[in-house]
Amino acid sequence: AQTVTQSQPEMSVQEAETVTLSCTYDTSESDYYLFWYKQPPSRQMILVIRQEAYKQQNATENRFSVNFQKAAKSFSLKISDSQLGDAAMYFCAYRSTNQGGKLIFGQGTELSVKP
Amino acid sequence: DAGITQSPRHKVTETGTPVTLRCHQTENHRYMYWYRQDPGHGLRLIHYSYGVKDTDKGEVSDGYSVSRSKTEDFLLTLESATSSQTSVYFCAISEIWGAEQYFGPGTRLTVT
């Protein structure tokens, strides 16, 4: 069975600085998807970024980018120029190409942004 | 934002009572999911649906049942609520296999 691990329960960053959130996963599959979701205090789950395992190029979305290391089974999220609105819980998630498309989530990392 | 609503948004109920949560979508997406969120566990899949009347179990399905009689509605039922089912419940939808999932606003359920 696949597992997702986020080893940093809490992180803190100064406004305008860069922070990296870590995520590792375990799978025997070669084809899959990885996601980062953001959950602010409103509780809404917001998709931040998506990575297909067959793509070597790291995904980027504005200030958000990932470092996808397939061999190491690592999928970290980098937030550049951090803003107060980035403060939230961040979840890493794995999705197999079968098994009904379910997402397997990590435990989450709570990010605080200091002004 | 994807058109997903959940009702009720908050509910307090007593142990042993039946509870039904509703997820409604206006996107005509084929796939629908129910997750629960508990501290220290992230989100875990309860049940999912891959079409009208087509459902399957997730990793924490015990004590829950689902039904999908229309594309737009996915119901989650707790036949006899227990305190261990106190949680935040999220519905999610996905258009096609492999696509990202979009989440509803969540329902906070408290079982006393």
Short mmCIF file of C-alpha atoms in Angstrom, two decimals:
data_model
loop_
_atom_site.label_atom_id
_atom_site.label_comp_id
_atom_site.label_asym_id
_atom_site.label_seq_id
_atom_site.Cartn_x
_atom_site.Cartn_y
_atom_site.Cartn_z
CA ALA A 1 0.00 0.00 0.00
CA GLN A 2 1.13 3.51 -0.70
CA THR A 3 2.03 5.87 2.11
CA VAL A 4 2.79 9.57 2.27
CA THR A 5 4.90 11.14 5.00
CA GLN A 6 5.32 14.78 5.92
CA SER A 7 7.99 14.93 8.58
CA GLN A 8 7.56 18.60 9.49
CA PRO A 9 4.40 19.15 11.57
CA GLU A 10 5.09 22.90 11.72
CA MET A 11 7.18 25.38 9.75
CA SER A 12 7.67 29.10 9.98
CA VAL A 13 8.87 31.64 7.43
CA GLN A 14 9.42 35.36 7.34
CA GLU A 15 7.30 37.33 4.93
CA ALA A 16 9.00 37.67 1.51
CA GLU A 17 11.36 34.77 2.26
CA THR A 18 11.42 31.29 0.76
CA VAL A 19 10.36 28.11 2.51
CA THR A 20 10.44 24.45 1.49
CA LEU A 21 8.00 21.84 2.76
CA SER A 22 9.07 18.21 2.61
CA CYS A 23 7.13 15.16 1.50
CA THR A 24 8.19 11.59 0.91
CA TYR A 25 6.11 8.71 -0.30
CA ASP A 26 6.35 4.99 -0.72
CA THR A 27 5.01 3.12 -3.73
CA SER A 28 5.87 0.27 -6.03
CA GLU A 29 4.08 1.90 -8.95
CA SER A 30 5.87 3.67 -11.76
CA ASP A 31 3.00 5.86 -12.90
CA TYR A 32 1.15 8.12 -10.48
CA TYR A 33 0.33 11.72 -9.61
CA LEU A 34 1.40 13.93 -6.75
CA PHE A 35 -0.34 17.00 -5.41
CA TRP A 36 0.03 19.73 -2.85
CA TYR A 37 -3.15 21.06 -1.27
CA LYS A 38 -3.48 24.10 0.94
CA GLN A 39 -6.01 24.32 3.77
CA PRO A 40 -6.37 27.80 5.30
CA PRO A 41 -8.32 28.43 8.50
CA SER A 42 -11.50 28.53 6.42
CA ARG A 43 -11.03 24.76 6.09
CA GLN A 44 -11.40 24.83 2.31
CA MET A 45 -9.03 22.44 0.51
CA ILE A 46 -7.32 24.29 -2.33
CA LEU A 47 -5.21 22.63 -4.98
CA VAL A 48 -1.80 24.28 -5.16
CA ILE A 49 0.16 22.23 -7.66
CA ARG A 50 0.18 18.90 -9.47
CA GLN A 51 2.98 16.68 -10.78
CA GLU A 52 2.74 13.68 -13.09
CA ALA A 53 5.33 11.03 -12.31
CA TYR A 54 6.21 10.48 -15.95
CA LYS A 55 7.25 14.10 -16.35
CA GLN A 56 10.83 14.89 -15.44
CA GLN A 57 10.24 18.63 -15.43
CA ASN A 58 9.26 20.05 -12.09
CA ALA A 59 5.85 21.73 -11.97
CA THR A 60 5.57 25.43 -11.19
CA GLU A 61 2.61 27.69 -10.45
CA ASN A 62 3.57 31.31 -9.93
CA ARG A 63 5.38 31.45 -6.56
CA PHE A 64 4.95 27.72 -5.96
CA SER A 65 7.26 25.09 -7.37
CA VAL A 66 8.13 21.51 -6.60
CA ASN A 67 11.30 19.47 -6.47
CA PHE A 68 10.28 16.03 -7.67
CA GLN A 69 12.88 13.32 -7.15
CA LYS A 70 11.31 10.11 -8.42
CA ALA A 71 14.14 7.76 -7.49
CA ALA A 72 14.26 9.16 -3.97
CA LYS A 73 10.44 9.26 -3.77
CA SER A 74 10.57 12.85 -2.65
CA PHE A 75 8.21 15.68 -3.54
CA SER A 76 8.95 18.98 -1.81
CA LEU A 77 7.08 22.25 -2.22
CA LYS A 78 8.93 25.55 -2.42
CA ILE A 79 7.09 28.78 -1.74
CA SER A 80 8.95 31.88 -2.88
CA ASP A 81 8.29 35.44 -1.71
CA SER A 82 6.06 34.17 1.09
CA GLN A 83 2.95 36.18 1.81
CA LEU A 84 0.74 36.38 4.88
CA GLY A 85 -1.99 34.65 2.92
CA ASP A 86 0.22 31.61 2.50
CA ALA A 87 -0.27 30.74 6.16
CA ALA A 88 -2.17 27.46 6.17
CA MET A 89 -1.94 23.72 6.59
CA TYR A 90 -0.31 22.09 3.56
CA PHE A 91 -1.00 18.51 2.56
CA CYS A 92 0.98 16.37 0.19
CA ALA A 93 -1.11 13.75 -1.62
CA TYR A 94 -0.46 10.73 -3.82
CA ARG A 95 -2.80 9.40 -6.44
CA SER A 96 -2.45 6.07 -8.17
CA THR A 97 -3.50 5.69 -11.77
CA ASN A 98 -5.87 2.95 -10.66
CA GLN A 99 -7.65 2.18 -7.38
CA GLY A 100 -10.53 4.50 -8.14
CA GLY A 101 -8.48 7.63 -8.21
CA LYS A 102 -8.40 8.02 -4.45
CA LEU A 103 -5.95 10.40 -2.87
CA ILE A 104 -3.61 9.30 -0.09
CA PHE A 105 -2.68 12.23 2.11
CA GLY A 106 0.21 13.00 4.37
CA GLN A 107 -0.39 14.27 7.89
CA GLY A 108 0.10 17.89 6.94
CA THR A 109 2.53 20.71 7.69
CA GLU A 110 1.26 23.87 9.35
CA LEU A 111 2.97 26.90 7.88
CA SER A 112 3.02 30.21 9.69
CA VAL A 113 4.19 33.44 8.04
CA LYS A 114 5.71 36.15 10.19
CA PRO A 115 5.33 39.80 9.15
CA ASP B 1 -14.30 27.51 -7.94
CA ALA B 2 -15.83 24.11 -8.65
CA GLY B 3 -19.54 24.04 -7.87
CA ILE B 4 -19.61 21.75 -4.87
CA THR B 5 -21.83 22.22 -1.87
CA GLN B 6 -22.19 20.15 1.25
CA SER B 7 -25.10 20.08 3.66
CA PRO B 8 -25.37 20.49 6.50
CA ARG B 9 -22.19 22.46 7.22
CA HIS B 10 -22.38 21.71 10.93
CA LYS B 11 -24.25 19.04 12.82
CA VAL B 12 -24.38 17.82 16.40
CA THR B 13 -26.06 14.49 16.97
CA GLU B 14 -26.35 11.84 19.64
CA THR B 15 -24.75 8.43 19.68
CA GLY B 16 -26.91 5.83 17.98
CA THR B 17 -28.84 8.18 15.71
CA PRO B 18 -28.68 7.96 11.91
CA VAL B 19 -27.07 10.82 10.03
CA THR B 20 -26.97 11.64 6.33
CA LEU B 21 -24.59 14.11 4.75
CA ARG B 22 -25.18 15.39 1.27
CA CYS B 23 -22.75 16.42 -1.43
CA HIS B 24 -24.10 18.25 -4.45
CA GLN B 25 -22.15 19.22 -7.56
CA THR B 26 -23.05 21.32 -10.57
CA GLU B 27 -20.02 20.30 -12.65
CA ASN B 28 -21.40 17.02 -14.05
CA HIS B 29 -18.21 15.25 -12.95
CA ARG B 30 -18.24 11.49 -13.00
CA TYR B 31 -16.18 10.75 -9.90
CA MET B 32 -17.17 11.69 -6.38
CA TYR B 33 -15.44 10.96 -3.07
CA TRP B 34 -16.08 11.19 0.65
CA TYR B 35 -13.13 11.81 2.99
CA ARG B 36 -12.87 12.38 6.70
CA GLN B 37 -10.27 14.61 8.32
CA ASP B 38 -8.96 13.97 11.79
CA PRO B 39 -5.98 15.52 13.60
CA GLY B 40 -2.76 13.68 12.82
CA HIS B 41 -4.30 11.69 9.96
CA GLY B 42 -4.73 14.11 7.12
CA LEU B 43 -7.70 13.10 4.99
CA ARG B 44 -8.75 9.49 4.59
CA LEU B 45 -11.07 8.05 1.98
CA ILE B 46 -14.38 6.62 3.18
CA HIS B 47 -16.19 5.74 -0.06
CA TYR B 48 -16.12 6.83 -3.65
CA SER B 49 -18.33 6.69 -6.73
CA TYR B 50 -17.35 6.26 -10.35
CA GLY B 51 -20.85 6.74 -11.77
CA VAL B 52 -24.53 6.67 -10.92
CA LYS B 53 -25.18 3.65 -8.69
CA ASP B 54 -21.48 2.67 -8.89
CA THR B 55 -19.67 2.95 -5.58
CA ASP B 56 -16.78 1.34 -3.79
CA LYS B 57 -15.16 1.33 -0.36
CA GLY B 58 -12.21 3.33 0.78
CA GLU B 59 -9.80 2.69 3.63
CA VAL B 60 -12.12 3.73 6.50
CA SER B 61 -15.54 2.56 5.30
CA ASP B 62 -16.73 0.68 8.39
CA GLY B 63 -19.89 2.25 9.81
CA TYR B 64 -20.62 4.24 6.64
CA SER B 65 -22.72 3.68 3.56
CA VAL B 66 -23.20 5.78 0.43
CA SER B 67 -25.64 6.18 -2.39
CA ARG B 68 -25.59 7.94 -5.72
CA SER B 69 -28.87 7.96 -7.60
CA LYS B 70 -28.06 11.05 -9.67
CA THR B 71 -24.83 12.35 -11.13
CA GLU B 72 -24.98 15.49 -9.03
CA ASP B 73 -25.68 13.99 -5.60
CA PHE B 74 -23.57 11.72 -3.40
CA LEU B 75 -24.95 10.86 0.04
CA LEU B 76 -22.98 9.59 3.01
CA THR B 77 -24.96 7.83 5.75
CA LEU B 78 -23.92 6.91 9.25
CA GLU B 79 -26.46 4.25 10.16
CA SER B 80 -25.84 4.57 13.90
CA ALA B 81 -23.45 7.37 14.76
CA THR B 82 -20.65 6.76 17.26
CA SER B 83 -18.32 9.20 19.00
CA SER B 84 -15.42 7.92 16.86
CA GLN B 85 -17.21 9.36 13.84
CA THR B 86 -16.86 12.88 15.16
CA SER B 87 -14.84 14.47 12.37
CA VAL B 88 -14.82 16.89 9.49
CA TYR B 89 -16.19 15.32 6.32
CA PHE B 90 -15.17 16.46 2.85
CA CYS B 91 -16.69 15.66 -0.47
CA ALA B 92 -14.54 15.84 -3.60
CA ILE B 93 -15.18 15.54 -7.32
CA SER B 94 -13.05 14.67 -10.31
CA GLU B 95 -13.88 14.98 -13.96
CA ILE B 96 -11.81 12.20 -15.42
CA TRP B 97 -9.49 9.47 -14.31
CA GLY B 98 -6.22 11.00 -13.21
CA ALA B 99 -7.51 14.51 -12.90
CA GLU B 100 -7.12 16.57 -9.77
CA GLN B 101 -9.90 16.49 -7.22
CA TYR B 102 -11.79 19.54 -6.09
CA PHE B 103 -13.18 19.69 -2.62
CA GLY B 104 -16.36 20.96 -1.05
CA PRO B 105 -16.34 23.23 2.02
CA GLY B 106 -16.63 20.38 4.52
CA THR B 107 -19.13 19.35 7.20
CA ARG B 108 -18.21 19.36 10.85
CA LEU B 109 -20.01 16.50 12.59
CA THR B 110 -20.01 16.08 16.35
CA VAL B 111 -21.42 12.93 17.90
CA THR B 112 -22.12 13.30 21.62
#
